[in-house]
mmCIF file of C-alpha atoms and ligand atoms in Angstrom:
data_model
loop_
_atom_site.group_PDB
_atom_site.id
_atom_site.type_symbol
_atom_site.label_atom_id
_atom_site.label_comp_id
_atom_site.label_asym_id
_atom_site.label_seq_id
_atom_site.Cartn_x
_atom_site.Cartn_y
_atom_site.Cartn_z
ATOM 1 C CA MET A 255 -9.181 -29.961 47.337
ATOM 2 C CA VAL A 256 -11.755 -27.117 47.185
ATOM 3 C CA ALA A 257 -15.243 -28.214 46.197
ATOM 4 C CA PHE A 258 -16.516 -26.808 42.895
ATOM 5 C CA ASP A 259 -19.154 -24.111 43.566
ATOM 6 C CA PRO A 260 -21.124 -23.096 40.435
ATOM 7 C CA ARG A 261 -22.272 -19.770 41.994
ATOM 8 C CA SER A 262 -18.763 -18.670 42.846
ATOM 9 C CA SER A 263 -17.643 -19.697 39.335
ATOM 10 C CA ARG A 264 -20.434 -17.520 37.838
ATOM 11 C CA ARG A 265 -19.440 -14.568 40.035
ATOM 12 C CA TRP A 266 -15.848 -14.851 38.800
ATOM 13 C CA ARG A 267 -17.101 -14.953 35.246
ATOM 14 C CA TYR A 268 -18.987 -11.649 35.771
ATOM 15 C CA ILE A 269 -15.915 -10.003 37.289
ATOM 16 C CA GLY A 270 -13.770 -11.382 34.485
ATOM 17 C CA GLY A 271 -16.290 -10.117 31.937
ATOM 18 C CA GLY A 272 -16.173 -6.655 33.500
ATOM 19 C CA PHE A 273 -12.404 -6.527 33.225
ATOM 20 C CA ALA A 274 -12.562 -7.734 29.637
ATOM 21 C CA LEU A 275 -15.031 -4.979 28.750
ATOM 22 C CA VAL A 276 -12.780 -2.298 30.258
ATOM 23 C CA ALA A 277 -9.803 -3.812 28.429
ATOM 24 C CA VAL A 278 -11.671 -3.696 25.106
ATOM 25 C CA LEU A 279 -12.575 -0.048 25.711
ATOM 26 C CA VAL A 280 -8.976 0.885 26.458
ATOM 27 C CA VAL A 281 -7.328 -1.211 23.726
ATOM 28 C CA ALA A 282 -9.758 -0.609 20.878
ATOM 29 C CA ILE A 283 -11.660 2.609 21.392
ATOM 30 C CA VAL A 284 -9.066 4.961 22.879
ATOM 31 C CA PRO A 285 -6.483 4.417 20.075
ATOM 32 C CA ALA A 286 -9.283 4.551 17.494
ATOM 33 C CA VAL A 287 -10.193 8.049 18.729
ATOM 34 C CA ILE A 288 -6.548 9.125 18.652
ATOM 35 C CA ILE A 289 -6.031 7.725 15.143
ATOM 36 C CA THR A 290 -9.230 9.369 13.900
ATOM 37 C CA ASN A 291 -8.094 12.743 15.247
ATOM 38 C CA ARG A 292 -4.693 12.259 13.640
ATOM 39 C CA ASN A 293 -6.247 11.493 10.265
ATOM 40 C CA LYS A 294 -8.457 14.562 10.553
ATOM 41 C CA GLN A 295 -5.436 16.762 11.140
ATOM 42 C CA GLN A 296 -3.376 15.213 8.381
ATOM 43 C CA ALA A 297 -5.757 14.370 5.570
ATOM 44 C CA PRO A 298 -4.478 15.929 2.340
ATOM 45 C CA HIS A 299 -6.949 18.594 1.194
ATOM 46 C CA ASP A 300 -5.070 21.291 -0.677
ATOM 47 C CA GLY A 301 -1.695 22.833 -1.420
ATOM 48 C CA ALA A 302 -1.428 24.147 2.132
ATOM 49 C CA PHE A 303 -1.096 20.567 3.334
ATOM 50 C CA TYR A 304 1.907 19.965 1.098
ATOM 51 C CA ALA A 305 3.625 23.128 2.266
ATOM 52 C CA GLN A 306 3.671 21.700 5.808
ATOM 53 C CA ALA A 307 4.579 18.160 4.893
ATOM 54 C CA GLU A 308 8.379 18.414 4.853
ATOM 55 C CA SER A 309 9.907 17.323 8.143
ATOM 56 C CA GLN A 310 12.257 19.742 9.879
ATOM 57 C CA TYR A 311 14.690 16.793 10.058
ATOM 58 C CA SER A 312 14.611 15.921 6.355
ATOM 59 C CA ASN A 313 17.791 17.888 5.411
ATOM 60 C CA LEU A 314 16.702 17.552 1.763
ATOM 61 C CA THR A 315 18.119 18.908 -1.495
ATOM 62 C CA ARG A 316 15.213 19.138 -3.936
ATOM 63 C CA MET A 317 17.043 18.898 -7.263
ATOM 64 C CA VAL A 318 20.542 18.318 -8.604
ATOM 65 C CA SER A 319 21.412 18.686 -12.263
ATOM 66 C CA LEU A 320 24.011 16.264 -13.635
ATOM 67 C CA ASP A 321 25.028 18.017 -16.873
ATOM 68 C CA HIS A 322 28.565 16.644 -16.598
ATOM 69 C CA LEU A 323 27.353 13.049 -17.126
ATOM 70 C CA ASP A 324 26.894 13.985 -20.801
ATOM 71 C CA SER A 325 30.327 12.518 -21.552
ATOM 72 C CA LYS A 326 29.598 9.068 -20.056
ATOM 73 C CA GLN A 327 29.258 6.123 -22.406
ATOM 74 C CA ARG A 328 26.605 4.342 -20.346
ATOM 75 C CA ILE A 329 24.214 5.802 -17.751
ATOM 76 C CA PHE A 330 22.437 3.172 -15.667
ATOM 77 C CA VAL A 331 19.403 3.701 -13.468
ATOM 78 C CA VAL A 332 18.915 0.947 -10.871
ATOM 79 C CA GLY A 333 15.626 0.067 -9.099
ATOM 80 C CA ASP A 334 15.130 -0.286 -5.321
ATOM 81 C CA VAL A 335 18.153 -1.992 -3.677
ATOM 82 C CA HIS A 336 16.707 -2.107 -0.113
ATOM 83 C CA GLY A 337 19.878 -3.198 1.657
ATOM 84 C CA CYS A 338 20.716 -5.981 -0.835
ATOM 85 C CA ALA A 339 24.424 -5.197 -1.009
ATOM 86 C CA ASN A 340 25.528 -8.496 -2.579
ATOM 87 C CA GLU A 341 23.051 -8.164 -5.434
ATOM 88 C CA LEU A 342 24.172 -4.588 -6.137
ATOM 89 C CA SER A 343 27.752 -5.792 -6.169
ATOM 90 C CA ALA A 344 26.843 -8.643 -8.548
ATOM 91 C CA LEU A 345 25.086 -6.165 -10.850
ATOM 92 C CA VAL A 346 28.203 -3.974 -10.989
ATOM 93 C CA THR A 347 30.255 -7.040 -11.943
ATOM 94 C CA LYS A 348 27.785 -8.282 -14.551
ATOM 95 C CA LEU A 349 27.689 -4.858 -16.251
ATOM 96 C CA GLN A 350 31.480 -4.450 -16.013
ATOM 97 C CA TYR A 351 30.593 -1.029 -14.688
ATOM 98 C CA ASN A 352 33.540 1.370 -14.820
ATOM 99 C CA GLN A 353 32.980 4.621 -12.967
ATOM 100 C CA THR A 354 35.358 6.491 -15.282
ATOM 101 C CA THR A 355 33.342 5.750 -18.392
ATOM 102 C CA ASP A 356 29.910 4.907 -16.916
ATOM 103 C CA ALA A 357 27.472 6.462 -14.446
ATOM 104 C CA MET A 358 25.108 4.615 -12.123
ATOM 105 C CA ILE A 359 22.061 6.193 -10.462
ATOM 106 C CA LEU A 360 20.141 4.439 -7.678
ATOM 107 C CA ALA A 361 16.422 5.263 -7.908
ATOM 108 C CA GLY A 362 15.879 5.457 -4.126
ATOM 109 C CA ASP A 363 15.099 3.094 -1.234
ATOM 110 C CA LEU A 364 18.735 2.131 -0.912
ATOM 111 C CA VAL A 365 18.023 1.003 2.672
ATOM 112 C CA SER A 366 15.552 -0.907 4.864
ATOM 113 C CA LYS A 367 13.835 -4.304 4.507
ATOM 114 C CA GLY A 368 17.094 -5.999 3.443
ATOM 115 C CA TYR A 369 20.126 -7.312 5.296
ATOM 116 C CA ASP A 370 22.995 -4.820 4.859
ATOM 117 C CA ASN A 371 22.033 -1.155 4.711
ATOM 118 C CA PRO A 372 25.476 0.303 5.537
ATOM 119 C CA GLY A 373 27.032 -2.065 2.971
ATOM 120 C CA VAL A 374 24.877 -0.627 0.172
ATOM 121 C CA LEU A 375 25.783 2.939 1.160
ATOM 122 C CA ARG A 376 29.506 2.154 1.343
ATOM 123 C CA LEU A 377 29.499 0.399 -2.038
ATOM 124 C CA ALA A 378 27.518 3.205 -3.685
ATOM 125 C CA LYS A 379 29.875 5.825 -2.292
ATOM 126 C CA ALA A 380 33.034 3.882 -3.164
ATOM 127 C CA LEU A 381 31.902 3.417 -6.767
ATOM 128 C CA GLY A 382 30.796 7.050 -7.208
ATOM 129 C CA MET A 383 27.130 6.198 -7.711
ATOM 130 C CA TYR A 384 24.423 8.861 -7.784
ATOM 131 C CA CYS A 385 21.079 8.460 -6.061
ATOM 132 C CA VAL A 386 17.680 9.967 -5.297
ATOM 133 C CA ARG A 387 15.871 9.764 -1.969
ATOM 134 C CA GLY A 388 13.148 7.165 -1.423
ATOM 135 C CA ASN A 389 10.471 7.028 1.254
ATOM 136 C CA HIS A 390 12.462 4.549 3.362
ATOM 137 C CA ASP A 391 15.672 6.575 2.953
ATOM 138 C CA ASP A 392 13.707 9.625 4.118
ATOM 139 C CA TYR A 393 12.458 7.869 7.288
ATOM 140 C CA VAL A 394 16.008 6.787 8.157
ATOM 141 C CA ILE A 395 17.429 10.249 7.425
ATOM 142 C CA ARG A 396 14.825 11.983 9.612
ATOM 143 C CA PHE A 397 15.708 9.751 12.582
ATOM 144 C CA LYS A 398 19.461 10.124 12.008
ATOM 145 C CA THR A 399 19.244 13.912 11.659
ATOM 146 C CA PHE A 400 17.318 14.009 14.951
ATOM 147 C CA GLU A 401 19.975 11.764 16.531
ATOM 148 C CA ASN A 402 22.739 14.043 15.185
ATOM 149 C CA GLU A 403 21.105 17.078 16.772
ATOM 150 C CA HIS A 404 19.845 15.593 20.065
ATOM 151 C CA GLY A 405 21.679 12.304 20.699
ATOM 152 C CA ALA A 406 20.449 8.691 20.627
ATOM 153 C CA GLN A 407 19.353 8.818 24.299
ATOM 154 C CA ARG A 408 16.657 11.321 23.313
ATOM 155 C CA MET A 409 15.089 8.769 20.890
ATOM 156 C CA ALA A 410 12.754 7.535 23.624
ATOM 157 C CA PRO A 411 10.324 6.461 24.948
ATOM 158 C CA PRO A 412 9.623 3.992 22.129
ATOM 159 C CA LYS A 413 5.975 4.970 21.837
ATOM 160 C CA ALA A 414 6.736 8.706 21.574
ATOM 161 C CA TYR A 415 6.580 10.414 18.175
ATOM 162 C CA LEU A 416 9.597 11.979 16.496
ATOM 163 C CA PRO A 417 8.809 15.674 17.175
ATOM 164 C CA GLU A 418 8.487 16.924 13.590
ATOM 165 C CA GLY A 419 5.285 18.938 13.683
ATOM 166 C CA ASN A 420 2.414 18.313 11.315
ATOM 167 C CA VAL A 421 3.979 15.916 8.790
ATOM 168 C CA ALA A 422 2.062 13.497 6.589
ATOM 169 C CA ASP A 423 3.636 10.369 8.063
ATOM 170 C CA PRO A 424 4.499 10.824 11.771
ATOM 171 C CA MET A 425 6.850 8.152 13.143
ATOM 172 C CA LYS A 426 7.344 6.696 16.603
ATOM 173 C CA PHE A 427 10.798 6.014 18.002
ATOM 174 C CA LYS A 428 9.977 2.297 18.028
ATOM 175 C CA ASP A 429 9.685 2.434 14.193
ATOM 176 C CA GLU A 430 12.111 -0.022 12.531
ATOM 177 C CA HIS A 431 13.785 2.852 10.641
ATOM 178 C CA ALA A 432 15.085 4.325 13.916
ATOM 179 C CA ALA A 433 17.273 1.259 14.508
ATOM 180 C CA ILE A 434 18.571 1.427 10.926
ATOM 181 C CA ALA A 435 19.461 5.102 11.488
ATOM 182 C CA VAL A 436 21.320 4.440 14.735
ATOM 183 C CA ASN A 437 23.311 1.702 12.937
ATOM 184 C CA LEU A 438 24.685 4.200 10.362
ATOM 185 C CA THR A 439 28.014 6.014 10.675
ATOM 186 C CA MET A 440 28.242 9.738 9.892
ATOM 187 C CA GLU A 441 29.933 8.919 6.550
ATOM 188 C CA GLU A 442 27.051 6.624 5.593
ATOM 189 C CA TYR A 443 24.506 9.298 6.620
ATOM 190 C CA ASP A 444 26.388 11.935 4.614
ATOM 191 C CA TYR A 445 26.160 9.780 1.505
ATOM 192 C CA LEU A 446 22.451 9.009 1.939
ATOM 193 C CA VAL A 447 21.402 12.547 2.858
ATOM 194 C CA GLN A 448 22.871 14.082 -0.304
ATOM 195 C CA CYS A 449 20.596 11.960 -2.528
ATOM 196 C CA PRO A 450 18.192 14.669 -3.784
ATOM 197 C CA MET A 451 14.458 14.451 -4.411
ATOM 198 C CA VAL A 452 15.043 14.841 -8.191
ATOM 199 C CA LEU A 453 18.103 14.163 -10.361
ATOM 200 C CA ASP A 454 17.907 16.096 -13.610
ATOM 201 C CA LEU A 455 19.726 14.932 -16.767
ATOM 202 C CA PRO A 456 18.948 17.848 -19.120
ATOM 203 C CA PHE A 457 21.097 16.515 -21.994
ATOM 204 C CA MET A 458 18.896 13.382 -22.024
ATOM 205 C CA ASN A 459 15.586 15.206 -21.333
ATOM 206 C CA ALA A 460 15.327 12.822 -18.400
ATOM 207 C CA ARG A 461 14.802 12.863 -14.661
ATOM 208 C CA VAL A 462 15.109 10.297 -11.892
ATOM 209 C CA VAL A 463 12.816 10.230 -8.828
ATOM 210 C CA HIS A 464 11.809 7.465 -6.413
ATOM 211 C CA GLY A 465 7.996 7.410 -6.554
ATOM 212 C CA GLY A 466 6.730 9.813 -9.188
ATOM 213 C CA VAL A 467 5.880 13.392 -10.067
ATOM 214 C CA ASP A 468 2.572 15.220 -10.189
ATOM 215 C CA PRO A 469 1.835 15.643 -13.939
ATOM 216 C CA ASN A 470 0.037 18.927 -13.231
ATOM 217 C CA ILE A 471 2.959 20.680 -11.577
ATOM 218 C CA GLN A 472 5.027 22.593 -14.185
ATOM 219 C CA ASN A 473 8.101 23.250 -12.038
ATOM 220 C CA VAL A 474 9.244 19.843 -10.818
ATOM 221 C CA THR A 475 10.980 21.200 -7.702
ATOM 222 C CA GLN A 476 7.621 22.412 -6.443
ATOM 223 C CA ASN A 477 6.363 18.854 -6.013
ATOM 224 C CA ASP A 478 5.778 17.929 -2.382
ATOM 225 C CA PRO A 479 8.713 15.704 -1.305
ATOM 226 C CA HIS A 480 6.456 13.273 0.558
ATOM 227 C CA SER A 481 4.412 12.892 -2.606
ATOM 228 C CA VAL A 482 7.500 12.320 -4.807
ATOM 229 C CA PHE A 483 8.809 9.632 -2.410
ATOM 230 C CA ASN A 484 5.493 7.809 -2.008
ATOM 231 C CA MET A 485 3.271 8.314 -5.061
ATOM 232 C CA ARG A 486 1.772 5.360 -6.933
ATOM 233 C CA ASP A 487 -1.668 6.475 -8.072
ATOM 234 C CA ILE A 488 -3.463 9.754 -8.611
ATOM 235 C CA ALA A 489 -6.971 9.763 -7.145
ATOM 236 C CA ASP A 490 -9.268 12.772 -7.646
ATOM 237 C CA GLY A 491 -6.272 14.767 -8.860
ATOM 238 C CA VAL A 492 -4.244 14.076 -5.689
ATOM 239 C CA PRO A 493 -1.168 11.803 -5.678
ATOM 240 C CA THR A 494 -1.504 8.897 -3.229
ATOM 241 C CA ARG A 495 0.722 6.026 -2.122
ATOM 242 C CA ASP A 496 -2.186 3.661 -2.801
ATOM 243 C CA ASN A 497 -1.928 1.555 -5.972
ATOM 244 C CA GLN A 498 -5.645 0.883 -6.333
ATOM 245 C CA ALA A 499 -7.146 4.243 -5.409
ATOM 246 C CA GLY A 500 -7.248 5.885 -8.818
ATOM 247 C CA THR A 501 -5.042 5.563 -11.888
ATOM 248 C CA HIS A 502 -1.281 5.028 -12.067
ATOM 249 C CA TRP A 503 0.418 8.467 -12.053
ATOM 250 C CA THR A 504 2.261 7.457 -15.233
ATOM 251 C CA ASP A 505 -0.996 7.348 -17.244
ATOM 252 C CA ALA A 506 -1.613 11.061 -16.778
ATOM 253 C CA TYR A 507 2.095 11.859 -17.100
ATOM 254 C CA ASN A 508 2.545 10.043 -20.437
ATOM 255 C CA GLU A 509 -0.614 11.687 -21.746
ATOM 256 C CA LYS A 510 0.597 15.120 -20.639
ATOM 257 C CA GLN A 511 4.039 14.664 -22.263
ATOM 258 C CA ARG A 512 2.611 13.469 -25.583
ATOM 259 C CA ASN A 513 2.606 16.997 -27.031
ATOM 260 C CA ASN A 514 5.682 18.192 -25.205
ATOM 261 C CA THR A 515 8.676 18.578 -27.535
ATOM 262 C CA PRO A 516 10.804 17.036 -26.359
ATOM 263 C CA PRO A 517 8.944 15.015 -23.724
ATOM 264 C CA ILE A 518 10.737 14.641 -20.389
ATOM 265 C CA LYS A 519 11.362 11.008 -19.498
ATOM 266 C CA ILE A 520 11.055 9.834 -15.882
ATOM 267 C CA TYR A 521 12.945 6.846 -14.441
ATOM 268 C CA TYR A 522 11.621 5.731 -11.064
ATOM 269 C CA GLY A 523 11.386 2.872 -8.539
ATOM 270 C CA HIS A 524 9.099 2.305 -5.523
ATOM 271 C CA ASP A 525 6.224 0.405 -7.135
ATOM 272 C CA ALA A 526 7.193 -3.227 -6.522
ATOM 273 C CA SER A 527 3.556 -4.221 -6.966
ATOM 274 C CA ARG A 528 3.664 -3.181 -10.629
ATOM 275 C CA GLY A 529 7.211 -4.486 -11.172
ATOM 276 C CA LEU A 530 9.143 -3.495 -14.282
ATOM 277 C CA ASP A 531 6.792 -0.990 -15.940
ATOM 278 C CA LEU A 532 8.095 0.498 -19.179
ATOM 279 C CA GLU A 533 5.862 2.996 -20.949
ATOM 280 C CA ASN A 534 6.503 5.707 -23.547
ATOM 281 C CA VAL A 535 8.281 8.183 -21.317
ATOM 282 C CA THR A 536 8.058 6.577 -17.848
ATOM 283 C CA PHE A 537 10.255 3.666 -16.790
ATOM 284 C CA GLY A 538 9.432 1.849 -13.530
ATOM 285 C CA LEU A 539 12.482 -0.154 -12.445
ATOM 286 C CA ASP A 540 11.568 -1.657 -9.050
ATOM 287 C CA SER A 541 11.539 -5.362 -9.949
ATOM 288 C CA ARG A 542 11.096 -6.565 -6.337
ATOM 289 C CA CYS A 543 14.684 -7.549 -5.489
ATOM 290 C CA VAL A 544 14.217 -7.659 -1.700
ATOM 291 C CA TYR A 545 11.097 -9.855 -2.122
ATOM 292 C CA GLY A 546 12.985 -12.460 -4.145
ATOM 293 C CA GLY A 547 12.518 -10.825 -7.563
ATOM 294 C CA SER A 548 15.402 -9.214 -9.391
ATOM 295 C CA LEU A 549 17.531 -6.079 -9.342
ATOM 296 C CA THR A 550 17.301 -4.111 -12.605
ATOM 297 C CA ALA A 551 19.708 -1.641 -14.210
ATOM 298 C CA MET A 552 18.557 0.179 -17.349
ATOM 299 C CA ASP A 553 20.992 1.982 -19.625
ATOM 300 C CA ILE A 554 18.994 5.120 -20.359
ATOM 301 C CA LYS A 555 20.879 5.751 -23.613
ATOM 302 C CA THR A 556 19.802 2.453 -25.182
ATOM 303 C CA HIS A 557 16.911 1.386 -22.904
ATOM 304 C CA GLN A 558 18.465 -2.058 -22.664
ATOM 305 C CA TYR A 559 18.268 -3.510 -19.188
ATOM 306 C CA THR A 560 20.259 -6.055 -17.187
ATOM 307 C CA GLN A 561 19.006 -8.022 -14.174
ATOM 308 C CA ILE A 562 20.384 -9.960 -11.225
ATOM 309 C CA LYS A 563 18.231 -12.620 -9.575
ATOM 310 C CA CYS A 564 17.770 -11.894 -5.843
ATOM 311 C CA ASN A 565 17.156 -14.151 -2.852
ATOM 312 C CA LYS A 566 14.026 -13.474 -0.806
ATOM 313 C CA TYR A 567 14.772 -11.287 2.233
ATOM 314 C CA ALA A 568 11.380 -9.761 3.044
ATOM 315 C CA SER A 569 7.740 -10.633 2.468
HETATM 316 C C1 NAG Y 633 37.956 2.140 -16.764
HETATM 317 O O1 NAG Y 633 38.062 2.934 -17.931
HETATM 318 C C2 NAG Y 633 39.275 3.697 -17.993
HETATM 319 C C3 NAG Y 633 39.165 4.638 -19.193
HETATM 320 O O2 NAG Y 633 38.847 3.904 -20.370
HETATM 321 C C4 NAG Y 633 40.447 2.740 -18.091
HETATM 322 O O3 NAG Y 633 41.680 3.474 -18.135
HETATM 323 C C5 NAG Y 633 40.444 1.817 -16.887
HETATM 324 O O4 NAG Y 633 41.456 0.856 -17.007
HETATM 325 C C6 NAG Y 633 39.092 1.128 -16.730
HETATM 326 N N1 NAG Y 633 39.059 0.415 -15.469
HETATM 327 C C7 NAG Y 633 38.776 -0.871 -15.418
HETATM 328 C C8 NAG Y 633 38.773 -1.484 -14.060
HETATM 329 O O5 NAG Y 633 38.516 -1.532 -16.420
HETATM 330 C C1 NAG Y 634 24.353 -2.694 11.073
HETATM 331 O O1 NAG Y 634 25.677 -2.235 10.814
HETATM 332 C C2 NAG Y 634 26.652 -3.255 10.627
HETATM 333 C C3 NAG Y 634 28.001 -2.573 10.476
HETATM 334 O O2 NAG Y 634 28.028 -1.732 9.351
HETATM 335 C C4 NAG Y 634 26.280 -4.135 9.435
HETATM 336 O O3 NAG Y 634 27.184 -5.194 9.295
HETATM 337 C C5 NAG Y 634 24.869 -4.670 9.610
HETATM 338 O O4 NAG Y 634 24.474 -5.355 8.435
HETATM 339 C C6 NAG Y 634 23.907 -3.528 9.878
HETATM 340 N N1 NAG Y 634 22.553 -4.030 10.040
HETATM 341 C C7 NAG Y 634 21.619 -3.805 9.116
HETATM 342 C C8 NAG Y 634 20.264 -4.378 9.425
HETATM 343 O O5 NAG Y 634 21.812 -3.187 8.092
HETATM 344 C C1 NAG Y 635 22.603 17.753 6.983
HETATM 345 O O1 NAG Y 635 23.410 17.205 5.937
HETATM 346 C C2 NAG Y 635 24.724 17.755 5.819
HETATM 347 C C3 NAG Y 635 25.366 17.130 4.595
HETATM 348 O O2 NAG Y 635 25.735 15.820 4.835
HETATM 349 C C4 NAG Y 635 25.512 17.463 7.080
HETATM 350 O O3 NAG Y 635 26.793 18.044 7.004
HETATM 351 C C5 NAG Y 635 24.771 18.011 8.283
HETATM 352 O O4 NAG Y 635 25.439 17.595 9.453
HETATM 353 C C6 NAG Y 635 23.322 17.452 8.308
HETATM 354 N N1 NAG Y 635 22.618 18.025 9.440
HETATM 355 C C7 NAG Y 635 22.341 17.294 10.512
HETATM 356 C C8 NAG Y 635 21.634 18.023 11.623
HETATM 357 O O5 NAG Y 635 22.584 16.113 10.609
HETATM 358 C C1 NAG Y 636 11.062 26.406 -9.712
HETATM 359 O O1 NAG Y 636 10.794 26.565 -8.318
HETATM 360 C C2 NAG Y 636 11.943 26.886 -7.548
HETATM 361 C C3 NAG Y 636 11.536 26.952 -6.084
HETATM 362 O O2 NAG Y 636 10.612 25.969 -5.760
HETATM 363 C C4 NAG Y 636 12.527 28.214 -8.007
HETATM 364 O O3 NAG Y 636 13.719 28.477 -7.261
HETATM 365 C C5 NAG Y 636 12.861 28.139 -9.476
HETATM 366 O O4 NAG Y 636 13.315 29.398 -9.930
HETATM 367 C C6 NAG Y 636 11.628 27.710 -10.280
HETATM 368 N N1 NAG Y 636 12.016 27.527 -11.664
HETATM 369 C C7 NAG Y 636 11.306 28.012 -12.665
HETATM 370 C C8 NAG Y 636 11.813 27.735 -14.043
HETATM 371 O O5 NAG Y 636 10.297 28.685 -12.491
HETATM 372 C C1 NAG Y 637 3.028 6.276 -26.992
HETATM 373 O O1 NAG Y 637 3.710 6.404 -28.214
HETATM 374 C C2 NAG Y 637 2.994 5.931 -29.321
HETATM 375 C C3 NAG Y 637 3.879 5.984 -30.536
HETATM 376 O O2 NAG Y 637 4.560 7.214 -30.608
HETATM 377 C C4 NAG Y 637 1.726 6.766 -29.487
HETATM 378 O O3 NAG Y 637 0.951 6.294 -30.563
HETATM 379 C C5 NAG Y 637 0.900 6.691 -28.216
HETATM 380 O O4 NAG Y 637 -0.225 7.539 -28.310
HETATM 381 C C6 NAG Y 637 1.742 7.093 -27.031
HETATM 382 N N1 NAG Y 637 0.977 6.894 -25.805
HETATM 383 C C7 NAG Y 637 0.913 7.803 -24.852
HETATM 384 C C8 NAG Y 637 0.114 7.456 -23.652
HETATM 385 O O5 NAG Y 637 1.468 8.880 -24.933
HETATM 386 MN MN1 MN Y 638 9.648 3.058 -1.859
#
């Protein structure tokens, strides 16, 4: 046994303290500087920021017009499915959805957080469903498009960023959406990637998007895609993904459409925190399925909605 020597113990404590200090510097301060520089480069200031925000891997169609759905008896818009394939299937059954006579539009975030992303894409494709792109769909698509061009072996090292240039939301290869992307077949990618930023239903004076639209932009296709996928509030005139930074984008939108004849209705998802949110001309349909809430389908001709209770898959 070695005798206990208080001086030697103190010396070790000093050395240990020195190492701890260096560790704190490296772990806390170095990343803080990097993050601060990142934020400086990417803080939204003006329109020029939006012009750069679309990733070179986004492979995005901005708007598709579905005039031919005019003849359908029922047109459903469904809130965020997030990989909950069984619930989507149960909803189809409950509605007795028939793709000959009905249409079904998924309001984005078909994938991620849930348990069966490919299953949702296969079901949606098999039943001829329409869709718009959500923020999580966009992350998955950007990784998969990169993989298609460069191969999965180039999606490394895990801490490296997807080389997209100056986008609003840079992603590392270790991001959970990369694994979801690699798990998709080309057929599943092809279905997801054709979901546009905006679906236009001119015969209903209605549009479907995932997050929202900037009420001050006249031509809807000129909205920044990142903003359409992520918007919850508008703070100081700028759309933000935050839900407590300003006022809900729908407040300004409903106000703006009040004197528009006819007003253009917007059906959207994305805002699980606000849940089902039905206003004059905006209809928020993300009722938190993946968090144990429900999956909602609204018939936009009658504004009646149908729900399926979901198990809790994410928190
Ligand atoms: C769907 O509707 C078409 C046209 O009314 C009908 O012929 C067909 O049998 C229906 N399919 C199902 C599964 O009910
Ligand atoms: C990965 O793909 C397989 C095959 O399609 C599927 O069964 C599984 O649910 C997928 N994993 C996720 C997390 O979606
Ligand atoms: C972009 O999407 C189209 C339509 O699915 C597809 O054919 C093409 O391969 C995609 N591009 C890449 C690089 O994945
Ligand atoms: C809306 O903007 C798109 C391009 O962003 C353009 O092609 C289209 O012509 C514009 N539509 C109107 C009505 O100005
Ligand atoms: C909603 O509609 C009602 C009835 O038409 C109207 O009184 C109200 O001002 C509208 N609210 C907004 C925000 O447009
Ligand atoms: Mn979303």
